[in-house]
PDB file of C-alpha atoms in Angstrom:
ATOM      1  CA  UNK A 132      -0.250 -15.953   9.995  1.00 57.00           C
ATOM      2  CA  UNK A 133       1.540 -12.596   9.830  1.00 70.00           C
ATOM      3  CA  UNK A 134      -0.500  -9.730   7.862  1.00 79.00           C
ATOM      4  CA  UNK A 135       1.317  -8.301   4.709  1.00 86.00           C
ATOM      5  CA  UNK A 136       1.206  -4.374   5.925  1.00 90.00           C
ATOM      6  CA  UNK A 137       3.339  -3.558   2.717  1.00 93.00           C
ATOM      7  CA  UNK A 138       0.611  -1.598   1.144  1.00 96.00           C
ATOM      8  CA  UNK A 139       0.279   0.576   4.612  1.00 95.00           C
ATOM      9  CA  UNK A 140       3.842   1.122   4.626  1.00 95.00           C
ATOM     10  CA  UNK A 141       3.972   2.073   1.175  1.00 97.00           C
ATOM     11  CA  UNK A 142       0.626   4.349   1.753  1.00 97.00           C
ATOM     12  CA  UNK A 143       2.257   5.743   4.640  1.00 96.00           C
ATOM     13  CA  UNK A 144       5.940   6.711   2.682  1.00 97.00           C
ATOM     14  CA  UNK A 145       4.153   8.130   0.000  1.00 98.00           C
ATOM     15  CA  UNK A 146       2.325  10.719   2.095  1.00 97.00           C
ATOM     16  CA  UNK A 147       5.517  11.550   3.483  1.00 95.00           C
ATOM     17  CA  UNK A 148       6.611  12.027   0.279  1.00 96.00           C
ATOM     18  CA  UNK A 149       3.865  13.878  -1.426  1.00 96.00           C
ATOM     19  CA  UNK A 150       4.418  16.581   1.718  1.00 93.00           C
ATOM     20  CA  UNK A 151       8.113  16.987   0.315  1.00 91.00           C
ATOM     21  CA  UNK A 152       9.634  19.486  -1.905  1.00 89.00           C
ATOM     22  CA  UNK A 153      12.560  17.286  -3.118  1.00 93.00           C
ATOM     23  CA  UNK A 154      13.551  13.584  -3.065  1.00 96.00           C
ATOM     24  CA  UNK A 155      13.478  12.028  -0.195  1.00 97.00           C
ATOM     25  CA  UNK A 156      16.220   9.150   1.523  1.00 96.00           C
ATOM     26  CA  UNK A 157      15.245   6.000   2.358  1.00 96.00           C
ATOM     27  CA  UNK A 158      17.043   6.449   5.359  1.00 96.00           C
ATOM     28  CA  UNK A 159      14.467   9.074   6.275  1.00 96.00           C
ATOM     29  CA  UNK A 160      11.779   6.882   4.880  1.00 97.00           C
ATOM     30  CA  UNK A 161      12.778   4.024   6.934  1.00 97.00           C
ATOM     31  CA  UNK A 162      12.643   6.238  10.576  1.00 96.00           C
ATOM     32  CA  UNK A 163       9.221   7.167   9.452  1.00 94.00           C
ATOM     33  CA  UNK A 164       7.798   3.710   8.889  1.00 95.00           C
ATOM     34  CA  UNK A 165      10.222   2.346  11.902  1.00 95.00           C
ATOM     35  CA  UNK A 166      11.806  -0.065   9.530  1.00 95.00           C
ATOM     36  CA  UNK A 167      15.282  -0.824   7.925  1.00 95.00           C
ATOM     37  CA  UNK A 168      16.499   1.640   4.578  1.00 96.00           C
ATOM     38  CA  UNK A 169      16.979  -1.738   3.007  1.00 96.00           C
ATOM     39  CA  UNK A 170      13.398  -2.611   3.409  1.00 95.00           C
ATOM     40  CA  UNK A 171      12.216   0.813   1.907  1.00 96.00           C
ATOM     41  CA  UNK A 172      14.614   0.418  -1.183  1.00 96.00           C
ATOM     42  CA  UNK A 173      13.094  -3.116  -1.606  1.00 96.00           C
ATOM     43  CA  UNK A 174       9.625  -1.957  -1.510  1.00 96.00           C
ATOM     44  CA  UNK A 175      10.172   1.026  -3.255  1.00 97.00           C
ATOM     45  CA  UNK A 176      11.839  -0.985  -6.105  1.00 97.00           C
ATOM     46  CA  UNK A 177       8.104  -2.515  -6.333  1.00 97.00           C
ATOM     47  CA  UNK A 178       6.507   1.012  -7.381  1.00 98.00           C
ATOM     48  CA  UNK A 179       9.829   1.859  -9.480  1.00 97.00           C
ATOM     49  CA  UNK A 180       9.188  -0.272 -11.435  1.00 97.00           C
ATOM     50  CA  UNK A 181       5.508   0.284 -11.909  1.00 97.00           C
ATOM     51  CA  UNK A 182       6.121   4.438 -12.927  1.00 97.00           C
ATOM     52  CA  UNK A 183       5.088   5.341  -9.653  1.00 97.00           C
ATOM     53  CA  UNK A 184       8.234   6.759  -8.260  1.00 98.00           C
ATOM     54  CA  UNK A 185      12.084   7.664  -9.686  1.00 97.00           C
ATOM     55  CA  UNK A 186      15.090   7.356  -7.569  1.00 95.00           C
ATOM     56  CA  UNK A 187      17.814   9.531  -7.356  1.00 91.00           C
ATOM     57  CA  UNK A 188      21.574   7.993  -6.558  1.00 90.00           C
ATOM     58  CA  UNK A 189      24.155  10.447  -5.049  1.00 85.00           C
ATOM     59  CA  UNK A 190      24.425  12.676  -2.005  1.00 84.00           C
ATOM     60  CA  UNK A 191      21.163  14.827  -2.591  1.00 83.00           C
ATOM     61  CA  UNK A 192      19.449  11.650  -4.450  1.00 90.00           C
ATOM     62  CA  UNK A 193      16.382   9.674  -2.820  1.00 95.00           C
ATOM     63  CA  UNK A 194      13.033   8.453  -4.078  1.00 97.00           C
ATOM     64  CA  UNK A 195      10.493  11.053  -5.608  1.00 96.00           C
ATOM     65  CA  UNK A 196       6.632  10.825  -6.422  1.00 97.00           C
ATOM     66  CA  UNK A 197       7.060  10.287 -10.332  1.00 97.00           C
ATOM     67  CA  UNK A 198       3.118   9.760 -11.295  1.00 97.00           C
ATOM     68  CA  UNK A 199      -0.105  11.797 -10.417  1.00 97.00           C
ATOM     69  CA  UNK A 200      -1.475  11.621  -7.546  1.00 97.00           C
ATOM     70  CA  UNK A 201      -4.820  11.868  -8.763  1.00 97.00           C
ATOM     71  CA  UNK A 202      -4.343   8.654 -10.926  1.00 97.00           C
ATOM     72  CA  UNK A 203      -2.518   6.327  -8.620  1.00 98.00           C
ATOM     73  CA  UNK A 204      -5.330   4.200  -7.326  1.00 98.00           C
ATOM     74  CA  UNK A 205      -4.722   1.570  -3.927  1.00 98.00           C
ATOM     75  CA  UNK A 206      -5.327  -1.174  -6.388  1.00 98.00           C
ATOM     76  CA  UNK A 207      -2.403  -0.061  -8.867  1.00 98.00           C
ATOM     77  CA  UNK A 208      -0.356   0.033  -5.462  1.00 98.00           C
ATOM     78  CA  UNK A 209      -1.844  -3.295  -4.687  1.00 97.00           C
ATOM     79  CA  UNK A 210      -0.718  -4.732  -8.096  1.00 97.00           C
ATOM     80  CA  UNK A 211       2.328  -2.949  -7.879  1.00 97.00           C
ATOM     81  CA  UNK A 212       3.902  -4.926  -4.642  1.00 96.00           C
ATOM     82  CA  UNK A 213       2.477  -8.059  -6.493  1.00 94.00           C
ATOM     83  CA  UNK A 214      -1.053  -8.548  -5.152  1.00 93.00           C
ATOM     84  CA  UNK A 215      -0.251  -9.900  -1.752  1.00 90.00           C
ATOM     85  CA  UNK A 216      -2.955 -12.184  -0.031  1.00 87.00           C
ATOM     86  CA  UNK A 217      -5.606  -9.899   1.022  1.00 89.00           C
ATOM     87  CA  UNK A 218      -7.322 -12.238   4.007  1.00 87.00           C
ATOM     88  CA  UNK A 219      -5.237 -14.229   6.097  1.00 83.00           C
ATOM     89  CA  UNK A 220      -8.288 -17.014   5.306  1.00 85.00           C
ATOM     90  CA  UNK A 221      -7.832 -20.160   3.332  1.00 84.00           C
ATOM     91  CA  UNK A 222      -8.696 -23.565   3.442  1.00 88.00           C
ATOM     92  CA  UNK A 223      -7.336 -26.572   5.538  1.00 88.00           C
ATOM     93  CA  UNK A 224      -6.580 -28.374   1.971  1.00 86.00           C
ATOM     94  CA  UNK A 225      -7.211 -27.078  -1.149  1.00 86.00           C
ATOM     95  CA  UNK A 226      -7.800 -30.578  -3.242  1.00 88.00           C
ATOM     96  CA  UNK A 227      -9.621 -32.850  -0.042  1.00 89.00           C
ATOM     97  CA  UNK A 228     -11.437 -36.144  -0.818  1.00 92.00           C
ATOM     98  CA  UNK A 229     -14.367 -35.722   1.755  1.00 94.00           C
ATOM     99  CA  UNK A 230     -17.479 -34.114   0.743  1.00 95.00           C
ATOM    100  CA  UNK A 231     -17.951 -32.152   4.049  1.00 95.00           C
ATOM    101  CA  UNK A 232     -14.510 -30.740   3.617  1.00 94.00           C
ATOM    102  CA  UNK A 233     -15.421 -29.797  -0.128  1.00 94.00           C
ATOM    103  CA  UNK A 234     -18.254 -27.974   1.109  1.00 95.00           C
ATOM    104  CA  UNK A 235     -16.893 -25.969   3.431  1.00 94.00           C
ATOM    105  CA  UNK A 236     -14.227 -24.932   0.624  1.00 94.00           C
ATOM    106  CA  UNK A 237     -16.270 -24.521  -1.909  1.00 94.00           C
ATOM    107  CA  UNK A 238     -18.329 -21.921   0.738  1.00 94.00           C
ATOM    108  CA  UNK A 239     -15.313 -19.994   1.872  1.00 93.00           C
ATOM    109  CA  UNK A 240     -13.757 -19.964  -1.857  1.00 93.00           C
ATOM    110  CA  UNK A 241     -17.116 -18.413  -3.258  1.00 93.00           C
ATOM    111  CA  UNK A 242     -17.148 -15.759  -0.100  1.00 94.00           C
ATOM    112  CA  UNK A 243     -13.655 -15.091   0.127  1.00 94.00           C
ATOM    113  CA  UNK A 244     -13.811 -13.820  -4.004  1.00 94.00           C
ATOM    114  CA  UNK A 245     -16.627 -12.139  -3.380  1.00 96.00           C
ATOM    115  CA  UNK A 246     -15.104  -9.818  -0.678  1.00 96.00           C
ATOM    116  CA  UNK A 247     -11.923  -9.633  -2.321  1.00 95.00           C
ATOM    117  CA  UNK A 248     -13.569  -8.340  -5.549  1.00 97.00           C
ATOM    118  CA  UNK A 249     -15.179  -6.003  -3.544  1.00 97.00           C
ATOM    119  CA  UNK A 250     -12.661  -4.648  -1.569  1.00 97.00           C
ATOM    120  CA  UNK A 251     -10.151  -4.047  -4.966  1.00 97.00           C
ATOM    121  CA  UNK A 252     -13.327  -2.177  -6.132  1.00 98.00           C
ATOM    122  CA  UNK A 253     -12.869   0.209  -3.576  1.00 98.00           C
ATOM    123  CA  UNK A 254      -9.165   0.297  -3.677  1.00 98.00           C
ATOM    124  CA  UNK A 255      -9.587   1.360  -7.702  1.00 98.00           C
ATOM    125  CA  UNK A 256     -12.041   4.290  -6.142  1.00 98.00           C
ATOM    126  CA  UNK A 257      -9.219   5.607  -4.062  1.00 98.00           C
ATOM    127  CA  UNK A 258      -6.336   7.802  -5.202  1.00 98.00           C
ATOM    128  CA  UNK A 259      -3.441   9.187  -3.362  1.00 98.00           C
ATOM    129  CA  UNK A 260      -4.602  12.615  -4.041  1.00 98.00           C
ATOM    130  CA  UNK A 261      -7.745  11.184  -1.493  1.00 98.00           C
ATOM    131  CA  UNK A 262      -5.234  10.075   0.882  1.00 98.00           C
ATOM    132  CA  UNK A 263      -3.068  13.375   0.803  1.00 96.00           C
ATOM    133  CA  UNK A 264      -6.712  15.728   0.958  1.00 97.00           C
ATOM    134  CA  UNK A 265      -7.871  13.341   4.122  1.00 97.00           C
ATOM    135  CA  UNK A 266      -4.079  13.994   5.726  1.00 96.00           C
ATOM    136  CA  UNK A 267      -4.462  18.013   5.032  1.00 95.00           C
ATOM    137  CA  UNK A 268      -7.921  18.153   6.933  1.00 96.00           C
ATOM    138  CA  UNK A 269      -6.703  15.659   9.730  1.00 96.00           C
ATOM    139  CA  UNK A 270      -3.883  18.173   9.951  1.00 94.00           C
ATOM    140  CA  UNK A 271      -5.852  21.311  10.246  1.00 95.00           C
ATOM    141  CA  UNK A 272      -7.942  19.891  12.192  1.00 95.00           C
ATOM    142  CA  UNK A 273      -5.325  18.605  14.669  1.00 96.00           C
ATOM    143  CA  UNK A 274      -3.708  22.199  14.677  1.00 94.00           C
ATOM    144  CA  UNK A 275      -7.429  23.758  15.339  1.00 93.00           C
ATOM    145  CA  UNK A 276      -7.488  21.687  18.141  1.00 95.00           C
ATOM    146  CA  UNK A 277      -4.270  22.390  19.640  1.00 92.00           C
ATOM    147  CA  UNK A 278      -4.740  25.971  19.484  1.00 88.00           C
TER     148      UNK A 278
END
């Protein structure tokens, strides 16, 4: 089954973004993430229309951080590209008539919630303000060692 990295690439364009002065292109967007613009203006749609960013049409137009970084939480993100699967997990047959089958679903249904409500726990703990102070000391820390 093929992982839904949306939330990465959305994580990783907004970064870019929040290290920008002014709106920036898909286009640009797109070479970051090594992806097609028509990809980014899909996915960016996604957080359009959740108040996360703006878009600006014409020659200096492009997408812009509209909310606070300090507020915008991975889960919001999460929510915002429409709460994709988060294991690649499931069961062989979600309604089976033998018993050991039911077991086994009803074990990996019960462990599979648990870790998912943990994990969007810890994505409503983490902001992209986090993400973009993490970046900064990863960067200075980078230069540091390169001089």
């Amino acid at each position: 089954m093929k992982r839904d990295s949306r939330l990465s690439s959305v994580l990783h364009a907004l970064l870019h973004m929040a290290e920008q002065e002014g709106p920036v292109t898909s286009e640009t967007l797109a070479q970051c993430l090594g992806t097609n613009p028509v990809v980014v203006r899909r996915t960016m749609g996604y957080l359009r229309e959740a108040g996360i960013v703006t878009s600006d049409r014409g020659h200096s137009g492009g997408w812009r951080i509209h909310a606070d970084l300090r507020t915008v939480t991975l889960r919001q993100l999460h929510e915002a590209l429409g709460e994709p699967a988060m294991f690649a997990i499931g069961n062989r047959n979600e309604a089976p008539a033998c018993l050991v089958e039911q077991s086994v679903n009803a074990a990996l249904e019960g462990t599979l919630a648990e870790a998912e409500a943990l994990l969007l726990k810890r994505f409503s703990e983490i902001t992209l303000a986090d993400l973009v102070a993490d970046f900064a000391r990863r960067h200075a820390a980078a230069r540091r060692a390169r001089s």
